[in-house]
mmCIF file of C-alpha atoms in Angstrom:
data_model
loop_
_atom_site.group_PDB
_atom_site.id
_atom_site.type_symbol
_atom_site.label_atom_id
_atom_site.label_comp_id
_atom_site.label_asym_id
_atom_site.label_seq_id
_atom_site.Cartn_x
_atom_site.Cartn_y
_atom_site.Cartn_z
ATOM 1 C CA MET B 10 125.414 76.377 122.553
ATOM 2 C CA THR B 11 126.635 79.966 121.325
ATOM 3 C CA SER B 12 127.039 78.423 117.768
ATOM 4 C CA LYS B 13 123.275 77.328 118.190
ATOM 5 C CA LYS B 14 122.157 80.707 119.393
ATOM 6 C CA GLN B 15 123.659 82.766 116.673
ATOM 7 C CA SER B 16 122.279 80.332 114.170
ATOM 8 C CA LEU B 17 118.685 80.991 115.781
ATOM 9 C CA LEU B 18 119.447 84.752 115.842
ATOM 10 C CA ARG B 19 120.853 84.842 111.828
ATOM 11 C CA GLU B 20 117.660 82.688 110.935
ATOM 12 C CA ALA B 21 115.285 85.223 112.804
ATOM 13 C CA SER B 22 117.312 88.382 111.575
ATOM 14 C CA HIS B 23 116.663 87.016 108.114
ATOM 15 C CA GLN B 24 113.017 86.409 108.399
ATOM 16 C CA ILE B 25 112.592 89.672 109.956
ATOM 17 C CA THR B 26 114.616 91.538 107.335
ATOM 18 C CA ALA B 27 112.510 89.666 104.282
ATOM 19 C CA GLY B 28 109.302 90.082 105.712
ATOM 20 C CA GLY B 29 110.041 93.786 106.367
ATOM 21 C CA SER B 30 111.039 94.181 102.895
ATOM 22 C CA ALA B 31 108.020 92.295 101.679
ATOM 23 C CA GLY B 32 105.751 94.682 103.385
ATOM 24 C CA LEU B 33 107.047 97.709 102.633
ATOM 25 C CA VAL B 34 107.383 97.051 98.959
ATOM 26 C CA GLU B 35 103.702 96.125 98.817
ATOM 27 C CA ILE B 36 102.412 99.212 100.674
ATOM 28 C CA CYS B 37 104.498 101.492 98.557
ATOM 29 C CA LEU B 38 103.032 99.827 95.530
ATOM 30 C CA MET B 39 99.166 98.858 96.514
ATOM 31 C CA HIS B 40 98.186 101.836 99.088
ATOM 32 C CA PRO B 41 95.870 103.693 96.552
ATOM 33 C CA LEU B 42 93.992 100.661 96.593
ATOM 34 C CA ASP B 43 93.331 100.213 99.953
ATOM 35 C CA VAL B 44 92.317 103.821 100.262
ATOM 36 C CA VAL B 45 89.330 103.163 97.433
ATOM 37 C CA LYS B 46 88.468 99.927 99.146
ATOM 38 C CA THR B 47 87.986 101.620 102.598
ATOM 39 C CA ARG B 48 86.020 104.439 101.179
ATOM 40 C CA PHE B 49 83.601 101.836 99.645
ATOM 41 C CA GLN B 50 83.249 99.773 103.060
ATOM 42 C CA ILE B 51 82.465 102.804 105.134
ATOM 43 C CA GLN B 52 79.591 104.341 102.731
ATOM 44 C CA ARG B 53 76.035 103.243 103.743
ATOM 45 C CA GLY B 54 74.204 102.818 100.692
ATOM 46 C CA LYS B 55 72.699 105.188 98.070
ATOM 47 C CA ALA B 56 71.033 107.185 100.562
ATOM 48 C CA ASP B 57 74.920 108.246 101.900
ATOM 49 C CA PRO B 58 75.067 111.805 100.430
ATOM 50 C CA ASN B 59 79.054 110.726 99.648
ATOM 51 C CA ASN B 60 77.887 107.437 97.961
ATOM 52 C CA TYR B 61 80.411 106.520 94.889
ATOM 53 C CA LYS B 62 78.451 105.183 91.842
ATOM 54 C CA GLY B 63 81.290 102.729 90.861
ATOM 55 C CA LEU B 64 85.108 102.174 91.124
ATOM 56 C CA GLY B 65 85.886 104.757 88.016
ATOM 57 C CA ASP B 66 84.168 107.349 89.757
ATOM 58 C CA CYS B 67 85.512 106.766 93.162
ATOM 59 C CA PHE B 68 88.773 107.347 91.572
ATOM 60 C CA ARG B 69 87.834 110.337 89.690
ATOM 61 C CA THR B 70 86.219 111.818 92.505
ATOM 62 C CA ILE B 71 89.211 111.562 94.864
ATOM 63 C CA PHE B 72 91.748 112.899 92.325
ATOM 64 C CA ARG B 73 89.426 116.044 91.477
ATOM 65 C CA ALA B 74 88.441 116.638 95.208
ATOM 66 C CA GLU B 75 91.449 115.723 97.142
ATOM 67 C CA GLY B 76 94.348 115.709 94.519
ATOM 68 C CA VAL B 77 96.828 112.825 93.649
ATOM 69 C CA TYR B 78 97.883 112.552 97.377
ATOM 70 C CA GLY B 79 94.387 111.733 98.315
ATOM 71 C CA PHE B 80 95.201 108.375 97.306
ATOM 72 C CA TYR B 81 98.032 108.343 99.813
ATOM 73 C CA LYS B 82 96.001 109.198 102.919
ATOM 74 C CA GLY B 83 96.665 107.327 106.042
ATOM 75 C CA ILE B 84 99.741 105.426 104.209
ATOM 76 C CA LEU B 85 102.261 106.832 107.108
ATOM 77 C CA PRO B 86 100.852 104.222 109.611
ATOM 78 C CA PRO B 87 100.871 101.030 107.329
ATOM 79 C CA ILE B 88 104.535 102.156 106.611
ATOM 80 C CA LEU B 89 105.624 102.590 110.352
ATOM 81 C CA ALA B 90 103.662 99.278 110.937
ATOM 82 C CA GLU B 91 104.750 97.028 108.041
ATOM 83 C CA THR B 92 108.040 96.026 109.246
ATOM 84 C CA PRO B 93 107.397 94.939 112.510
ATOM 85 C CA LYS B 94 103.682 93.708 111.103
ATOM 86 C CA ARG B 95 104.937 91.666 108.099
ATOM 87 C CA ALA B 96 108.211 90.623 110.376
ATOM 88 C CA VAL B 97 105.610 89.308 112.848
ATOM 89 C CA LYS B 98 103.711 87.776 110.074
ATOM 90 C CA PHE B 99 106.478 85.999 108.224
ATOM 91 C CA PHE B 100 108.336 85.166 111.523
ATOM 92 C CA THR B 101 105.734 83.719 113.338
ATOM 93 C CA PHE B 102 104.672 81.713 110.472
ATOM 94 C CA GLU B 103 108.146 80.096 110.251
ATOM 95 C CA GLN B 104 107.960 79.265 114.142
ATOM 96 C CA TYR B 105 104.501 78.075 114.316
ATOM 97 C CA LYS B 106 105.489 75.710 111.109
ATOM 98 C CA LYS B 107 108.253 74.507 113.260
ATOM 99 C CA LEU B 108 106.485 73.775 116.299
ATOM 100 C CA LEU B 109 103.430 72.057 114.504
ATOM 101 C CA SER B 110 105.993 69.595 112.739
ATOM 102 C CA PHE B 111 106.132 67.898 116.111
ATOM 103 C CA THR B 112 102.323 67.575 116.031
ATOM 104 C CA LEU B 113 100.087 64.856 114.532
ATOM 105 C CA LEU B 114 98.864 67.312 111.921
ATOM 106 C CA SER B 115 99.429 66.679 108.301
ATOM 107 C CA PRO B 116 102.038 69.004 106.529
ATOM 108 C CA GLY B 117 99.309 70.678 104.580
ATOM 109 C CA MET B 118 97.114 71.428 107.562
ATOM 110 C CA ALA B 119 100.328 72.645 109.713
ATOM 111 C CA LEU B 120 100.712 75.189 107.170
ATOM 112 C CA SER B 121 97.043 76.446 107.344
ATOM 113 C CA VAL B 122 97.041 76.126 111.270
ATOM 114 C CA ALA B 123 100.718 78.269 111.241
ATOM 115 C CA GLY B 124 99.117 80.740 108.978
ATOM 116 C CA LEU B 125 96.190 81.231 111.209
ATOM 117 C CA GLY B 126 98.535 81.747 114.334
ATOM 118 C CA SER B 127 100.617 84.329 112.161
ATOM 119 C CA GLY B 128 97.711 86.378 111.512
ATOM 120 C CA LEU B 129 96.094 86.480 114.936
ATOM 121 C CA THR B 130 99.730 87.560 116.103
ATOM 122 C CA GLU B 131 99.836 89.882 113.288
ATOM 123 C CA ALA B 132 96.771 91.289 114.307
ATOM 124 C CA LEU B 133 97.155 92.320 117.796
ATOM 125 C CA VAL B 134 100.477 94.291 116.397
ATOM 126 C CA VAL B 135 98.686 96.012 113.865
ATOM 127 C CA ASN B 136 95.451 96.937 115.055
ATOM 128 C CA PRO B 137 96.239 100.466 116.357
ATOM 129 C CA PHE B 138 97.883 101.611 113.443
ATOM 130 C CA GLU B 139 94.681 100.278 111.329
ATOM 131 C CA VAL B 140 92.573 102.498 113.343
ATOM 132 C CA VAL B 141 94.470 105.709 112.788
ATOM 133 C CA LYS B 142 94.765 104.836 109.228
ATOM 134 C CA VAL B 143 90.853 104.363 108.701
ATOM 135 C CA SER B 144 90.032 107.230 110.199
ATOM 136 C CA LEU B 145 92.410 109.242 107.857
ATOM 137 C CA GLN B 146 91.378 107.362 105.039
ATOM 138 C CA ALA B 147 87.764 108.515 106.048
ATOM 139 C CA ASN B 148 88.374 111.939 105.980
ATOM 140 C CA ARG B 149 87.426 113.630 102.549
ATOM 141 C CA ASP B 150 89.245 117.093 103.088
ATOM 142 C CA SER B 151 91.895 118.038 101.101
ATOM 143 C CA PHE B 152 95.434 116.077 101.924
ATOM 144 C CA LYS B 153 96.740 119.486 102.454
ATOM 145 C CA VAL B 154 94.313 120.166 105.228
ATOM 146 C CA GLN B 155 93.677 117.099 107.052
ATOM 147 C CA PRO B 156 95.613 115.993 110.471
ATOM 148 C CA SER B 157 98.695 114.168 110.302
ATOM 149 C CA SER B 158 98.904 110.827 111.386
ATOM 150 C CA PHE B 159 100.369 111.543 114.850
ATOM 151 C CA ALA B 160 98.130 114.106 115.496
ATOM 152 C CA GLN B 161 94.865 111.979 114.431
ATOM 153 C CA ALA B 162 96.505 109.222 117.015
ATOM 154 C CA ARG B 163 96.570 111.873 119.571
ATOM 155 C CA THR B 164 93.112 112.789 119.247
ATOM 156 C CA ILE B 165 91.888 108.899 119.423
ATOM 157 C CA ILE B 166 94.132 108.633 122.224
ATOM 158 C CA ASN B 167 92.758 111.939 124.031
ATOM 159 C CA THR B 168 89.175 110.993 123.336
ATOM 160 C CA ASP B 169 88.724 107.270 123.571
ATOM 161 C CA GLY B 170 92.331 106.251 124.992
ATOM 162 C CA PHE B 171 94.111 102.825 124.316
ATOM 163 C CA GLY B 172 90.868 100.570 124.917
ATOM 164 C CA LEU B 173 88.338 99.003 122.814
ATOM 165 C CA ARG B 174 86.589 102.287 122.147
ATOM 166 C CA GLY B 175 89.936 104.017 121.309
ATOM 167 C CA LEU B 176 93.271 102.689 119.761
ATOM 168 C CA ASN B 177 92.342 99.129 119.925
ATOM 169 C CA LYS B 178 88.753 99.511 118.457
ATOM 170 C CA GLY B 179 87.855 96.906 116.023
ATOM 171 C CA LEU B 180 90.228 94.403 117.420
ATOM 172 C CA THR B 181 88.052 91.221 116.829
ATOM 173 C CA SER B 182 87.103 92.027 113.501
ATOM 174 C CA THR B 183 91.116 92.447 112.610
ATOM 175 C CA LEU B 184 91.802 89.213 114.393
ATOM 176 C CA GLY B 185 89.100 87.514 112.050
ATOM 177 C CA ARG B 186 90.413 89.201 109.028
ATOM 178 C CA HIS B 187 93.837 88.729 109.917
ATOM 179 C CA GLY B 188 93.477 85.004 110.857
ATOM 180 C CA VAL B 189 91.379 83.737 108.063
ATOM 181 C CA PHE B 190 93.270 85.747 105.217
ATOM 182 C CA ASN B 191 96.808 84.203 106.419
ATOM 183 C CA MET B 192 95.391 80.652 107.188
ATOM 184 C CA ILE B 193 94.355 80.414 103.570
ATOM 185 C CA TYR B 194 97.251 82.669 102.102
ATOM 186 C CA PHE B 195 99.984 80.585 103.437
ATOM 187 C CA GLY B 196 98.025 77.266 103.385
ATOM 188 C CA PHE B 197 97.257 77.821 99.965
ATOM 189 C CA TYR B 198 100.559 78.959 98.448
ATOM 190 C CA PHE B 199 102.873 76.620 100.193
ATOM 191 C CA ASN B 200 100.410 73.398 99.081
ATOM 192 C CA VAL B 201 99.941 74.163 95.915
ATOM 193 C CA LYS B 202 103.466 75.290 95.201
ATOM 194 C CA ASP B 203 104.884 72.066 96.364
ATOM 195 C CA ALA B 204 102.186 70.380 94.055
ATOM 196 C CA ILE B 205 103.230 71.882 90.987
ATOM 197 C CA PRO B 206 106.889 71.221 89.878
ATOM 198 C CA ALA B 207 109.430 73.728 89.846
ATOM 199 C CA SER B 208 110.904 75.034 86.545
ATOM 200 C CA GLN B 209 114.458 75.451 85.722
ATOM 201 C CA ASP B 210 114.162 78.523 83.622
ATOM 202 C CA PRO B 211 114.282 81.526 86.294
ATOM 203 C CA ARG B 212 111.453 83.216 84.254
ATOM 204 C CA LEU B 213 108.868 80.496 84.295
ATOM 205 C CA GLU B 214 109.829 79.477 87.930
ATOM 206 C CA PHE B 215 108.986 83.368 88.448
ATOM 207 C CA MET B 216 106.010 83.285 86.966
ATOM 208 C CA ARG B 217 105.017 80.122 88.332
ATOM 209 C CA LYS B 218 105.445 81.681 91.882
ATOM 210 C CA PHE B 219 103.564 84.889 90.967
ATOM 211 C CA ALA B 220 100.574 82.921 89.507
ATOM 212 C CA ILE B 221 100.306 80.923 92.678
ATOM 213 C CA GLY B 222 100.471 83.947 95.130
ATOM 214 C CA LEU B 223 98.062 85.734 92.920
ATOM 215 C CA VAL B 224 95.507 82.923 93.328
ATOM 216 C CA SER B 225 96.330 82.776 96.927
ATOM 217 C CA GLY B 226 95.808 86.501 97.523
ATOM 218 C CA THR B 227 92.645 86.624 95.719
ATOM 219 C CA VAL B 228 90.652 83.851 97.227
ATOM 220 C CA SER B 229 92.066 84.862 100.729
ATOM 221 C CA SER B 230 90.473 88.215 99.936
ATOM 222 C CA CYS B 231 87.235 87.255 98.782
ATOM 223 C CA VAL B 232 86.709 85.021 102.129
ATOM 224 C CA ASN B 233 87.809 87.378 104.836
ATOM 225 C CA ILE B 234 86.101 90.618 103.211
ATOM 226 C CA PRO B 235 83.058 90.442 105.634
ATOM 227 C CA PHE B 236 85.405 90.719 108.587
ATOM 228 C CA ASP B 237 87.024 93.992 106.806
ATOM 229 C CA VAL B 238 83.827 95.403 105.960
ATOM 230 C CA ALA B 239 83.004 95.084 109.829
ATOM 231 C CA LYS B 240 86.484 96.559 110.622
ATOM 232 C CA SER B 241 85.919 99.466 108.272
ATOM 233 C CA ARG B 242 82.505 100.161 109.948
ATOM 234 C CA ILE B 243 83.492 99.724 113.453
ATOM 235 C CA GLN B 244 86.916 102.083 113.033
ATOM 236 C CA GLY B 245 85.665 104.740 110.695
ATOM 237 C CA PRO B 246 83.020 107.197 111.385
ATOM 238 C CA GLN B 247 79.896 106.267 113.127
ATOM 239 C CA PRO B 248 76.641 107.553 111.023
ATOM 240 C CA VAL B 249 75.370 109.806 113.644
ATOM 241 C CA PRO B 250 78.092 111.434 115.624
ATOM 242 C CA GLY B 251 78.517 110.813 119.237
ATOM 243 C CA GLU B 252 76.466 107.445 118.788
ATOM 244 C CA ILE B 253 77.795 103.949 118.518
ATOM 245 C CA LYS B 254 76.116 102.179 115.750
ATOM 246 C CA TYR B 255 78.787 99.621 114.886
ATOM 247 C CA ARG B 256 80.283 97.967 118.119
ATOM 248 C CA SER B 257 81.706 94.308 117.568
ATOM 249 C CA CYS B 258 82.615 92.176 114.676
ATOM 250 C CA PHE B 259 79.361 89.611 114.214
ATOM 251 C CA GLN B 260 76.802 92.531 115.481
ATOM 252 C CA THR B 261 78.019 94.770 112.828
ATOM 253 C CA MET B 262 77.877 92.239 110.218
ATOM 254 C CA ALA B 263 74.454 90.991 111.146
ATOM 255 C CA LEU B 264 73.698 94.802 111.103
ATOM 256 C CA VAL B 265 74.854 95.282 107.725
ATOM 257 C CA TYR B 266 73.258 92.164 106.414
ATOM 258 C CA ARG B 267 69.843 93.251 107.651
ATOM 259 C CA GLU B 268 70.158 97.069 106.770
ATOM 260 C CA GLU B 269 72.029 96.894 103.245
ATOM 261 C CA GLY B 270 71.794 93.245 102.171
ATOM 262 C CA TYR B 271 74.326 90.206 101.626
ATOM 263 C CA LEU B 272 76.370 91.788 99.168
ATOM 264 C CA ALA B 273 77.135 95.259 101.603
ATOM 265 C CA LEU B 274 79.268 92.534 103.275
ATOM 266 C CA TYR B 275 81.688 92.245 100.274
ATOM 267 C CA LYS B 276 81.812 96.122 99.901
ATOM 268 C CA GLY B 277 85.253 97.033 98.261
ATOM 269 C CA LEU B 278 86.102 93.333 97.298
ATOM 270 C CA ILE B 279 87.160 94.609 93.911
ATOM 271 C CA PRO B 280 89.854 97.101 94.982
ATOM 272 C CA LYS B 281 90.565 94.776 97.575
ATOM 273 C CA ILE B 282 91.516 92.151 95.105
ATOM 274 C CA MET B 283 93.468 94.319 92.815
ATOM 275 C CA ARG B 284 95.426 95.139 95.895
ATOM 276 C CA LEU B 285 95.974 91.818 97.400
ATOM 277 C CA GLY B 286 95.872 89.881 94.587
ATOM 278 C CA PRO B 287 99.019 91.130 93.202
ATOM 279 C CA GLY B 288 100.048 92.654 96.292
ATOM 280 C CA GLY B 289 100.042 89.036 98.030
ATOM 281 C CA ALA B 290 102.068 87.554 95.151
ATOM 282 C CA VAL B 291 104.364 90.720 95.532
ATOM 283 C CA MET B 292 104.761 90.120 99.303
ATOM 284 C CA LEU B 293 105.525 86.335 99.040
ATOM 285 C CA LEU B 294 108.158 86.761 96.298
ATOM 286 C CA VAL B 295 110.041 89.568 97.872
ATOM 287 C CA TYR B 296 109.935 87.751 101.121
ATOM 288 C CA GLU B 297 111.277 84.393 99.572
ATOM 289 C CA TYR B 298 113.876 86.288 97.154
ATOM 290 C CA VAL B 299 115.139 88.825 99.869
ATOM 291 C CA SER B 300 115.517 85.549 102.392
ATOM 292 C CA ASP B 301 117.201 83.428 99.401
ATOM 293 C CA TRP B 302 119.604 86.199 98.909
ATOM 294 C CA LEU B 303 120.490 86.731 102.848
ATOM 295 C CA GLN B 304 121.090 83.199 103.350
ATOM 296 C CA LYS B 305 123.552 83.261 100.461
ATOM 297 C CA ASN B 306 125.260 86.457 101.370
ATOM 298 C CA TRP B 307 124.727 87.204 105.231
#
């Protein structure tokens, strides 16, 4: 029994360490695109006085007005969250996958359902960090004068508390965003990877996995972005201070659709794909390679 417990602990530690490493590498490489994505999602059409004309204009405006550090606004909450977040993501995926192997679900369907479960679990962990991150990313002041992550968190807690109007607002949108993303992300990646023969050449094998991960992250981003837009609107600044316009996930989607049209639900899609296409591939590759290394050396 002791040997079995040690084996389970060793397996869990491998998954948690590999998942945390994957998240840290991805966030450090791709965070500037997350800032740009959030800025597009919180602007309310051409009538918005802070409207960006396009992707290039957004990059130039942030750089001129806020400096290079403006692209790293809100990075501390995701860094603090990435190790537990990605650890939860990959660890729970492996555990749900193991549990679902005892059901009547086909192996391919079990992978997608395990991904959905891991995404919902991950969302519960990460949502408070997302609230702080989005509120910092929406701030257009210079990086030097904006509040720190901890000061912003204190302000949110003191003003609105820990509940669905405070540090956990937008929770249903975050559940939708992460659940849908991970269901497609894991289901697509592992099903397609198993269907395409592996290469004996390490470089070709790396490219095979990277390409599948890239497509997986891109497709997942395209499907889940309406939840992401709703999350940004709920967690970001409301149009009229003191008046809550965006209240819940589907209410916000319907409101954005009525006022700004269908395409408004896909705001920020290009920077999101630019981030989570290659970022999704990076995460899966780092996870797999770190996990393999740990199994051989630890």
